[in-house]
Coordinates of C-alpha atoms in Angstrom, one line a residue:
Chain H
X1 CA 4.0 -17.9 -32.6
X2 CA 3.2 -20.4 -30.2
X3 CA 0.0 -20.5 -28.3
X4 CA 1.1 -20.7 -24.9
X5 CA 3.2 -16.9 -25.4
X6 CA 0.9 -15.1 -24.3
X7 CA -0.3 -12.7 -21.3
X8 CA -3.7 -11.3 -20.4
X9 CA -5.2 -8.6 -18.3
X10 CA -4.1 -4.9 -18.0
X11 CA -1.2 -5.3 -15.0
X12 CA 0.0 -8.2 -16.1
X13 CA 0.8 -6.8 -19.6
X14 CA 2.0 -3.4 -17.6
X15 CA 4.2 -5.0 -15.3
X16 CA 5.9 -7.6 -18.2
X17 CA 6.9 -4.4 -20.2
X18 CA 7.9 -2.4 -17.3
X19 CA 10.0 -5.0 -16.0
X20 CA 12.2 -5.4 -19.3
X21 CA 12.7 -8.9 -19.3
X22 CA 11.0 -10.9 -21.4
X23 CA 11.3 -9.9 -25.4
X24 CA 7.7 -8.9 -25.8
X25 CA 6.8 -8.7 -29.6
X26 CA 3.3 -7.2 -30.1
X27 CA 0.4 -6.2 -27.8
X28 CA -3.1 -6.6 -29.1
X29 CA -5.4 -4.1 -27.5
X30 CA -9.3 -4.1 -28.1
X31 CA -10.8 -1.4 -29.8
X32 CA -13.6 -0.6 -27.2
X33 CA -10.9 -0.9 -24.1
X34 CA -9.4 2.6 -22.4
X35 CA -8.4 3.7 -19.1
X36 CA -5.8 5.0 -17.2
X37 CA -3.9 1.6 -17.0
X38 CA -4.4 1.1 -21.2
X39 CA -2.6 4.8 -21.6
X40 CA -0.3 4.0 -19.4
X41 CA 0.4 0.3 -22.0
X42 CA 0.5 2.5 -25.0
X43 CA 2.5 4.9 -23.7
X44 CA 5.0 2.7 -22.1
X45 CA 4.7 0.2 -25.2
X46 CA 5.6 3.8 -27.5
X47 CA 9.1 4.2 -25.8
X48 CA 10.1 0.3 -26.2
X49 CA 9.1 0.7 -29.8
X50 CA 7.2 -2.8 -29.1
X51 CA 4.1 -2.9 -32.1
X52 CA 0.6 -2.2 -30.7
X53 CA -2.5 -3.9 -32.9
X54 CA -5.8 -2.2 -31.9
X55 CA -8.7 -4.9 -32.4
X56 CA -12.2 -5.8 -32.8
X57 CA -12.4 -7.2 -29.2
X58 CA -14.0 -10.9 -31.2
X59 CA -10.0 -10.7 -32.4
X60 CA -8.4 -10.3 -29.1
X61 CA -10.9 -13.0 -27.6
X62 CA -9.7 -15.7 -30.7
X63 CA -6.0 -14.8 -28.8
X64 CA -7.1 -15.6 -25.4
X65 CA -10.2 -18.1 -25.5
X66 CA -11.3 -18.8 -22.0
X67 CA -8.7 -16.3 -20.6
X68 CA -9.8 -12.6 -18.6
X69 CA -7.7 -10.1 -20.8
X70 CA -9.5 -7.1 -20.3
X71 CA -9.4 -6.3 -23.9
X72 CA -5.3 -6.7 -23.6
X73 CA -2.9 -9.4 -25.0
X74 CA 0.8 -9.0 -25.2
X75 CA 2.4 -11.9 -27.4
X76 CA 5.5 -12.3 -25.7
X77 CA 9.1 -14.8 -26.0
X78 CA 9.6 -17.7 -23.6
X79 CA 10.3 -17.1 -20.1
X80 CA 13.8 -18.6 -19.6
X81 CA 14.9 -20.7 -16.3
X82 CA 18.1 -18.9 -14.9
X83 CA 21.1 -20.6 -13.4
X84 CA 21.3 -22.0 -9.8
X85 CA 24.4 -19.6 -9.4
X86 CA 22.0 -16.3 -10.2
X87 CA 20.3 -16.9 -7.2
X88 CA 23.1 -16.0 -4.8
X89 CA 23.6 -12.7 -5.6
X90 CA 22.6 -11.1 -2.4
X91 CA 24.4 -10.4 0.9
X92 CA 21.8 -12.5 3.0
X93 CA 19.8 -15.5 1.0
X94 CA 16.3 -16.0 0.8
X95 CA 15.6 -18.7 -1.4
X96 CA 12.3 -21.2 -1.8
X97 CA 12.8 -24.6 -2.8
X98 CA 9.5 -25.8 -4.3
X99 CA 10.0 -30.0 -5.0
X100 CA 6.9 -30.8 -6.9
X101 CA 4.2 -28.1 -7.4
X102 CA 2.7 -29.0 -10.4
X103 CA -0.1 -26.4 -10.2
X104 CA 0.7 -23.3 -12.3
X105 CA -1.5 -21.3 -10.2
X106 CA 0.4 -22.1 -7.2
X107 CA 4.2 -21.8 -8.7
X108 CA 3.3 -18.2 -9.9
X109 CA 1.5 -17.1 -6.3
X110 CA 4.5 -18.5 -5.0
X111 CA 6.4 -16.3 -7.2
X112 CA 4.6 -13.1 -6.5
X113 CA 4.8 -13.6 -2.5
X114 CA 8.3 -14.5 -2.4
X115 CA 9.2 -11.5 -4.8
X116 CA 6.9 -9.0 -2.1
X117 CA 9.2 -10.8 0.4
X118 CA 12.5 -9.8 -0.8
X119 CA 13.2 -13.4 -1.5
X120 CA 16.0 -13.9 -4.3
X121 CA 15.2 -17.1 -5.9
X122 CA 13.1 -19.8 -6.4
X123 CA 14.8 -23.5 -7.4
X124 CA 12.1 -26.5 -8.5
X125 CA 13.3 -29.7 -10.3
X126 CA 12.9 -30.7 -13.6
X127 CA 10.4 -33.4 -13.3
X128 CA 6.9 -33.0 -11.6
X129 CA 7.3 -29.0 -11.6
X130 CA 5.1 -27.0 -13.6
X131 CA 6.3 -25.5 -16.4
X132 CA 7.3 -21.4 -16.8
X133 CA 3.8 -20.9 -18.8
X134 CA 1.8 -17.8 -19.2
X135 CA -0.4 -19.2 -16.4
X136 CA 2.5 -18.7 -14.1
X137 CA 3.5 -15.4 -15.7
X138 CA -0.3 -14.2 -14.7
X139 CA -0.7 -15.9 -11.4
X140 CA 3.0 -14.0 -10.5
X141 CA 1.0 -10.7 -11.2
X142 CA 4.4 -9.7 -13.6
X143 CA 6.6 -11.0 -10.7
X144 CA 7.8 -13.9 -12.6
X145 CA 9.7 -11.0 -14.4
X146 CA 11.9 -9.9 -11.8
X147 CA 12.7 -13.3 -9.6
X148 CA 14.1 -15.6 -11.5
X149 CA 13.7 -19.8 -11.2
X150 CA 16.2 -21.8 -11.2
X151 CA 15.3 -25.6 -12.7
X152 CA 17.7 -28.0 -11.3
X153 CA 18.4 -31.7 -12.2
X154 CA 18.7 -33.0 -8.8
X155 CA 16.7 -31.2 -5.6
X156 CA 19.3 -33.0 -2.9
X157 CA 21.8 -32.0 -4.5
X158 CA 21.0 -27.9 -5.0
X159 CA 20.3 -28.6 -0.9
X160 CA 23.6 -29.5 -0.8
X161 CA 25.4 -27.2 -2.5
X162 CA 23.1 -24.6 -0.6
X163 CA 24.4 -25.7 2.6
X164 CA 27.9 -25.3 1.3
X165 CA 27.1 -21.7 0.6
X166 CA 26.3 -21.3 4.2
X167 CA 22.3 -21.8 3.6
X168 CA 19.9 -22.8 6.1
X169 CA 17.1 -25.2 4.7
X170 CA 14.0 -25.4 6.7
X171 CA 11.4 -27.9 5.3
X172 CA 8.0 -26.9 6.0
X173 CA 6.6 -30.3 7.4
X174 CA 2.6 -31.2 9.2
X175 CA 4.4 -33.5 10.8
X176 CA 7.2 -31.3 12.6
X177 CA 7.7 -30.2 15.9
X178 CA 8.6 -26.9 15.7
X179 CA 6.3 -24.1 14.8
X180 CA 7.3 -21.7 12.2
X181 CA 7.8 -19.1 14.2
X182 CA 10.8 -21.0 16.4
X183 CA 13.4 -20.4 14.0
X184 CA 15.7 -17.7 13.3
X185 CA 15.2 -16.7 9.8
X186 CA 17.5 -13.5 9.8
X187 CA 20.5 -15.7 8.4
X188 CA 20.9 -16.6 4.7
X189 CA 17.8 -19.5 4.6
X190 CA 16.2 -21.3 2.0
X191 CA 12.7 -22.5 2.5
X192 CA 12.2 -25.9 1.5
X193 CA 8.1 -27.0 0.4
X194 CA 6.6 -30.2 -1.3
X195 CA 4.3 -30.7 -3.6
X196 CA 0.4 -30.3 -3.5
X197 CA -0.2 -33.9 -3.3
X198 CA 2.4 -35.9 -1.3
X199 CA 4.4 -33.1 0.8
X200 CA 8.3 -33.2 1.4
X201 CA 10.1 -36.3 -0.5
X202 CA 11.7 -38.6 2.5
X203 CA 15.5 -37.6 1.3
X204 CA 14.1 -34.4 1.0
X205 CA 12.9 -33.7 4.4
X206 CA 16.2 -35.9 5.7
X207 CA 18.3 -32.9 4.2
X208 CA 16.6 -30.3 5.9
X209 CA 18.5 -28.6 8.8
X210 CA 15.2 -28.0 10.3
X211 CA 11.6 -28.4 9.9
X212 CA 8.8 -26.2 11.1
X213 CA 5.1 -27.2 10.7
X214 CA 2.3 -24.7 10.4
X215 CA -0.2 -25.6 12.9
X216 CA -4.1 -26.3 12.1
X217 CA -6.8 -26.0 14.5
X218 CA -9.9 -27.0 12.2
X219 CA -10.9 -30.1 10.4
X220 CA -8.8 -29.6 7.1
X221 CA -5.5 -31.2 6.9
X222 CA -3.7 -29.2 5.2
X223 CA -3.3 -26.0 3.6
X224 CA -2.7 -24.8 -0.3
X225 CA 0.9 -24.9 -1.2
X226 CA 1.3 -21.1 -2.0
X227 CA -0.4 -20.4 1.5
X228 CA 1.5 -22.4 3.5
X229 CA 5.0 -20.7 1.3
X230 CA 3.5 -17.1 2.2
X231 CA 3.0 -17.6 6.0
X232 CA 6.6 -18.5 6.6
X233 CA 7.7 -15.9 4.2
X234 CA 6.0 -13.5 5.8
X235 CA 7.4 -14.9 8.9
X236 CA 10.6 -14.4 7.9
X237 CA 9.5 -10.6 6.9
X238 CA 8.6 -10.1 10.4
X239 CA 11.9 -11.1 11.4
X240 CA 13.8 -9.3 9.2
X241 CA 12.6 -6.1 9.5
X242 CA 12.0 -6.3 13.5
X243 CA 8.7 -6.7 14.2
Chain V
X1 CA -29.1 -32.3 -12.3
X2 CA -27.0 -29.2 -12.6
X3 CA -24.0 -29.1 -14.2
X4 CA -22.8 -27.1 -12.0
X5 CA -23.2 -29.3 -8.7
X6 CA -20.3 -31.1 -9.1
X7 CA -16.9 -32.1 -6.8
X8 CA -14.3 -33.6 -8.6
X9 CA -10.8 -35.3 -7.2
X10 CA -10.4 -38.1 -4.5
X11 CA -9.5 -35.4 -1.2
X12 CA -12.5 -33.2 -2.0
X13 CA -15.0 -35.9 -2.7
X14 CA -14.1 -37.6 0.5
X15 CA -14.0 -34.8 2.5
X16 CA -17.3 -33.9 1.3
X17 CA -18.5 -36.9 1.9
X18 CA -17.3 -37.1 5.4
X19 CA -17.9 -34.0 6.9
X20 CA -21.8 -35.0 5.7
X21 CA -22.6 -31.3 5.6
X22 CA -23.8 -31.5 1.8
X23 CA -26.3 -33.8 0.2
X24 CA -24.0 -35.9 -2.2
X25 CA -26.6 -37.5 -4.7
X26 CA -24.2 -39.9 -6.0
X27 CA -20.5 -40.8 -6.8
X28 CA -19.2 -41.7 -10.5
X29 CA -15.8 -43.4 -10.4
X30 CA -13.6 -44.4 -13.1
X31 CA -13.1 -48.1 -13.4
X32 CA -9.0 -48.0 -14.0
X33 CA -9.2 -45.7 -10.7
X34 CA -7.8 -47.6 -7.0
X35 CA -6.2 -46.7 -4.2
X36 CA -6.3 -46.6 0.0
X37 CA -8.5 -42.9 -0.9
X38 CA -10.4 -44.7 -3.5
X39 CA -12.0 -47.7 -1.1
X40 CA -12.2 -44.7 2.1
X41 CA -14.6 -43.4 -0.9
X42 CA -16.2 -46.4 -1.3
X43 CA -16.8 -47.6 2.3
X44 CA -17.3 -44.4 3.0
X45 CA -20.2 -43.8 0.6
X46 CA -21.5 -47.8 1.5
X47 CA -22.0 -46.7 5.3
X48 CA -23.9 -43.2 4.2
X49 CA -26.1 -44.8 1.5
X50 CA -24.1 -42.9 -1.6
X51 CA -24.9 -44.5 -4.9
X52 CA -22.0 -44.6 -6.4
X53 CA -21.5 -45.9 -9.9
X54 CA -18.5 -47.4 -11.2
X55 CA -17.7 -46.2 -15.1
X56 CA -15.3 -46.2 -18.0
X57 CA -13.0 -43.3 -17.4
X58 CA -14.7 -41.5 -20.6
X59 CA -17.7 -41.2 -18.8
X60 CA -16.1 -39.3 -15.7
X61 CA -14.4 -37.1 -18.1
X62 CA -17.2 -35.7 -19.6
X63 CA -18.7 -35.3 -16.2
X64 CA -16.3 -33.1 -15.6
X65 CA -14.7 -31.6 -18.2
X66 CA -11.4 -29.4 -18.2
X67 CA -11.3 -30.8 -14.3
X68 CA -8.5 -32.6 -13.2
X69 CA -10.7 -35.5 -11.5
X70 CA -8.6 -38.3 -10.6
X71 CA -11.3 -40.5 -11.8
X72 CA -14.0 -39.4 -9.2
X73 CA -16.5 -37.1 -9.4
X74 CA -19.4 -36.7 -7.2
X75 CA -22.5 -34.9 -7.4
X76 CA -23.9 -32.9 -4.9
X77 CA -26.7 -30.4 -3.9
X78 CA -26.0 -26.8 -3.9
X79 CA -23.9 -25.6 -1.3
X80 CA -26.1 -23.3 0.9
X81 CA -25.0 -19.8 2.1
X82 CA -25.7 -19.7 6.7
X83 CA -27.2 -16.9 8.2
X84 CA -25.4 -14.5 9.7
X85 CA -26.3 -14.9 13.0
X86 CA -24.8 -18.6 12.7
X87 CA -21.5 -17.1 12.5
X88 CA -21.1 -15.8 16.2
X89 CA -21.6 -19.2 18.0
X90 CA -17.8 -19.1 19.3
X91 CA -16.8 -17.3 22.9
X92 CA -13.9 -15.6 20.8
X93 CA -15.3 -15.2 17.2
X94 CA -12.7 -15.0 14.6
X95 CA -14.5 -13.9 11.3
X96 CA -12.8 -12.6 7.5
X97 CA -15.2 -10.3 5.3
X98 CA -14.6 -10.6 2.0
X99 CA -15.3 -7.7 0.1
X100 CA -15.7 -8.4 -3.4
X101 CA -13.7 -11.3 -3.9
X102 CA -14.6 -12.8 -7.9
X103 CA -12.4 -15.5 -8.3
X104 CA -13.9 -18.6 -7.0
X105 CA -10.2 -20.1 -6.2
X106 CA -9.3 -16.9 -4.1
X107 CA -12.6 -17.5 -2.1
X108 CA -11.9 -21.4 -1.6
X109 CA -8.6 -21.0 -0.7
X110 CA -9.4 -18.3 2.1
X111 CA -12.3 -20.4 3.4
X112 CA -9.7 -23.3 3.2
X113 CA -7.3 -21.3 5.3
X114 CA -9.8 -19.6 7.6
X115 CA -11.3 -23.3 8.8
X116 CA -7.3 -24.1 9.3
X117 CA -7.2 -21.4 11.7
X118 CA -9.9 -22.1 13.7
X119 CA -12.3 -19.3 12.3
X120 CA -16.0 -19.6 12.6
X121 CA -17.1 -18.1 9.5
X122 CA -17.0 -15.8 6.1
X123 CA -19.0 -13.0 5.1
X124 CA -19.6 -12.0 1.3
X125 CA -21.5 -9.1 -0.4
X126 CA -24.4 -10.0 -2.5
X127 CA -23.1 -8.3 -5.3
X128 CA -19.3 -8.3 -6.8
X129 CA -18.8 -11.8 -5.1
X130 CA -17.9 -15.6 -6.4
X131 CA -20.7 -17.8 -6.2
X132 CA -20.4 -20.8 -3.9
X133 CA -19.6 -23.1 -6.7
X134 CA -18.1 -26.5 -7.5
X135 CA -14.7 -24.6 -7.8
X136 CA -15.0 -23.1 -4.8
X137 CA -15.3 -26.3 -2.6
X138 CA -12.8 -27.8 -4.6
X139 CA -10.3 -25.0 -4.1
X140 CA -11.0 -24.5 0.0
X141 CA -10.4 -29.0 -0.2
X142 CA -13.9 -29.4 1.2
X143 CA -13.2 -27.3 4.2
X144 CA -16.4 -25.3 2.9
X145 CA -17.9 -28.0 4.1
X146 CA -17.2 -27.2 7.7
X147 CA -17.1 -23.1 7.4
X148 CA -20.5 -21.6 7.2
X149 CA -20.4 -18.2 4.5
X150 CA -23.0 -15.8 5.4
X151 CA -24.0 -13.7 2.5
X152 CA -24.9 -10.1 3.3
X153 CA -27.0 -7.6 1.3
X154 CA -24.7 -4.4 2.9
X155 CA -21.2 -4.8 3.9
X156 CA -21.4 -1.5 6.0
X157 CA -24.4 -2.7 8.0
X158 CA -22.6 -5.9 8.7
X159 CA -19.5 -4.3 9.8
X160 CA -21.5 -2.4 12.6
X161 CA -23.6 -5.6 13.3
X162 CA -20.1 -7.1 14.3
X163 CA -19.3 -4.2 16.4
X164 CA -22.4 -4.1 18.4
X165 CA -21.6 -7.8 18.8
X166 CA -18.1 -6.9 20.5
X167 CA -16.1 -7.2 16.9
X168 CA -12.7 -5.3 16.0
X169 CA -12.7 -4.9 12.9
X170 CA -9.4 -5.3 11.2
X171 CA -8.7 -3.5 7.6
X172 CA -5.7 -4.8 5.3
X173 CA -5.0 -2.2 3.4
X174 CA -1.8 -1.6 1.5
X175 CA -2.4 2.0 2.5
X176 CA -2.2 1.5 6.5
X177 CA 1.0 2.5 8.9
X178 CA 0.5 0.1 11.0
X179 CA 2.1 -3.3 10.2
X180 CA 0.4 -6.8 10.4
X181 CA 1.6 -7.7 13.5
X182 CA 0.9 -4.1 15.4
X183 CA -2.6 -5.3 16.5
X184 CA -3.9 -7.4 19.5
X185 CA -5.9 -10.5 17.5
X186 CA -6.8 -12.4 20.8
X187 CA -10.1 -10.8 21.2
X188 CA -13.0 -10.9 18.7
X189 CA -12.1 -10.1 15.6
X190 CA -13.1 -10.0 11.7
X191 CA -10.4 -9.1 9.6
X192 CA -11.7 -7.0 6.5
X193 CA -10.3 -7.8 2.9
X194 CA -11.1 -6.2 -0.7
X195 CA -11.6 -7.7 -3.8
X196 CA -8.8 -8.5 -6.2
X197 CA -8.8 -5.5 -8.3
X198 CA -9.8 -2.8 -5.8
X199 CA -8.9 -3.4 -2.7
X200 CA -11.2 -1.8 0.5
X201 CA -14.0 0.4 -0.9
X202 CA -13.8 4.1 1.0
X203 CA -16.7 3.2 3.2
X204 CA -15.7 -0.3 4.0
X205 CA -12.1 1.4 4.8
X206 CA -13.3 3.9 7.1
X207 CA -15.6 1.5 9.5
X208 CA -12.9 -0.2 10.3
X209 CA -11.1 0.3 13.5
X210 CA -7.9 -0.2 12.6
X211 CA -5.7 -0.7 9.1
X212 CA -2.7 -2.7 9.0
X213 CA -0.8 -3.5 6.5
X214 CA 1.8 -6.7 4.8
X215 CA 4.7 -4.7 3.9
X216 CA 6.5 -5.5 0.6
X217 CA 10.0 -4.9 -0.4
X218 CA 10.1 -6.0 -4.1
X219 CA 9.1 -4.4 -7.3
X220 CA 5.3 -5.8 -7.5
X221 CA 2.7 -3.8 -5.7
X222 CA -0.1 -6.4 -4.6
X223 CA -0.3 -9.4 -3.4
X224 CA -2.5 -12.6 -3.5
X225 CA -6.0 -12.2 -1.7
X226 CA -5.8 -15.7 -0.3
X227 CA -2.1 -14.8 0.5
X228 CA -2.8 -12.0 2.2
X229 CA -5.5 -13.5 4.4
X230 CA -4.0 -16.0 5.3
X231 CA -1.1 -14.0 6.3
X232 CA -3.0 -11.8 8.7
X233 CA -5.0 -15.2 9.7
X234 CA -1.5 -17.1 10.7
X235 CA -0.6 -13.9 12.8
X236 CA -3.9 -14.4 14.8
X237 CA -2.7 -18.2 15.5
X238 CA 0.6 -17.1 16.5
X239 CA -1.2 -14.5 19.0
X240 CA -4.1 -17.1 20.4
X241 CA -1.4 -19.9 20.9
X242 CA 0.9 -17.6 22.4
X243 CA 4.1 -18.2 19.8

């Protein structure tokens, strides 16, 4: 059992097993915790036949130091990286490119908003991207289930071979002219975003077919990564559903 | 010196620094650590009068430990709540009440968001609220600097305070028929926002004037606090710019 397999808190554990699709292989449950949402683990944990331990909670704690479990710890496999080719399964794209976000916190918020969004995929490189950890299962919210992520060797080239597939790629840029809202998002699209430190590579942001900047009226300079992903996925919501 | 009065990383030490809003006491900075940021620290902190104190890089770390500090940490004074009369200084106030938010990054990265989009302040609940900690001001990237947070001992009773003052007073709820974008923004506003676990409280709910809601089309049932604000937030910028 390796340290990093695990997943904390009541929905998280609920939404992993109702989703299927990671092999879960135990939950530890604290003795003292019950409510609706625990049933609801147990009973759903019953009909997978997947092991439930109840603990002292000092147990539980000892499999989650640091971490807010709510008296809940499922212990489960590895979430894999699909293929790039999984991601085009749907009639009309939506696909976030993320090059660089090395903040777990972010990748999984990023994850949970683009799932909400109807989005189909989300492609980050191999190097400088944060790993598929249980932080990014928990910051998903159990989303990280149900979208999968796509690792690929070389960002330019997935562009590429997105814009072969009839793709859109619209780099979110400060330093572009358009605002978000001046693009026509209803075709397939993938949404292209940098890292939290240095923003869109230069042969990045040169493969874009357009870039849209979210404007800022204060004194900040720029906004958190899975803020700035969730505006123009909402954006493309609005769009899409004809608002 | 508390341990707890402390801003780590090279963006949020020199935006603290610059936007002079917080007494810095003094800067430690790793030896090994140089770059353009690094002297716009140190020049910085030369004009102001900043002690700052060059160390071995095992010093900083246990200044800051668990952080990710890029070799600068600075230590400041508490960052002070305003009153909540300081928030209505604007002609067209734009205000997000925060009901209940406990994770310290949700709050820093709405404040982050709300100073992007020109809003003039926060409002917290005394109770069931993140502290304005170090981990705060490093997740709103020192725009809590700039964005006064009034903290208030009744929601309820601020909510109507607001109204007397000319306020609409927005509710996202999940609940709500109308959509996000359904609702004039261009007038005063304070958009209302539960905590993470338990969205709007019944009575917070029903002195709103409105409800809207950030429709989802996936499998997950909730998104991001900070997502969803600054969702709603973004949709009053496209409004007051006229997108």
């Amino acid at each position: 059992m390796s340290s990093s397999n695990r997943i904390c808190g009541v929905h998280p554990v609920f939404e992993a097993l109702s989703s299927g699709k990671q092999p879960i292989e135990r939950i530890h449950i604290s003795r003292d915790a019950s409510s609706g949402k625990i049933r609801g683990i147990l009973d759903l944990a019953r009909q997978l036949g997947v092991p439930v331990r109840r603990e002292d909670r000092a147990v539980v704690d000892r499999l989650a130091p640091g971490d807010i479990h709510q008296g809940v710890v499922a212990i489960v496999g590895e979430l894999r990286y699909r293929s790039f080719d999984e991601l085009f399964k749907s009639e009309k794209p939506l696909i976030v490119v993320l090059d660089g976000v090395e903040d777990p916190r972010n990748l999984g918020a990023v994850i949970r908003t683009a799932e909400a969004c109807g989005a189909c995929g989300i492609v980050v490189p191999e190097r400088h991207s944060a790993p598929l950890s249980p932080t990014v299962v928990k910051a998903s919210a159990g989303a990280s289930a149900y979208l999968p992520v796509a690792r690929v060797v070389n960002i330019v080239n997935a562009m590429n071979s997105m814009k072969e597939r009839g793709l859109w790629l619209v780099g979110v840029d400060p330093a572009a002219e358009k605002s978000w809202t001046a693009f026509d998002y209803r075709g397939p699209v993938a949404l292209v975003l940098g890292g939290e430190h240095r923003g869109l590579r230069r042969l990045v942001r040169e493969n874009c077919d357009v870039l849209v900047k979210l404007p800022m009226v204060g004194k900040i300079e720029s906004l958190n990564i899975s803020v700035a992903a969730a505006v123009v996925l909402y954006e493309v919501m609005r769009q899409r559903i004809g608002l």
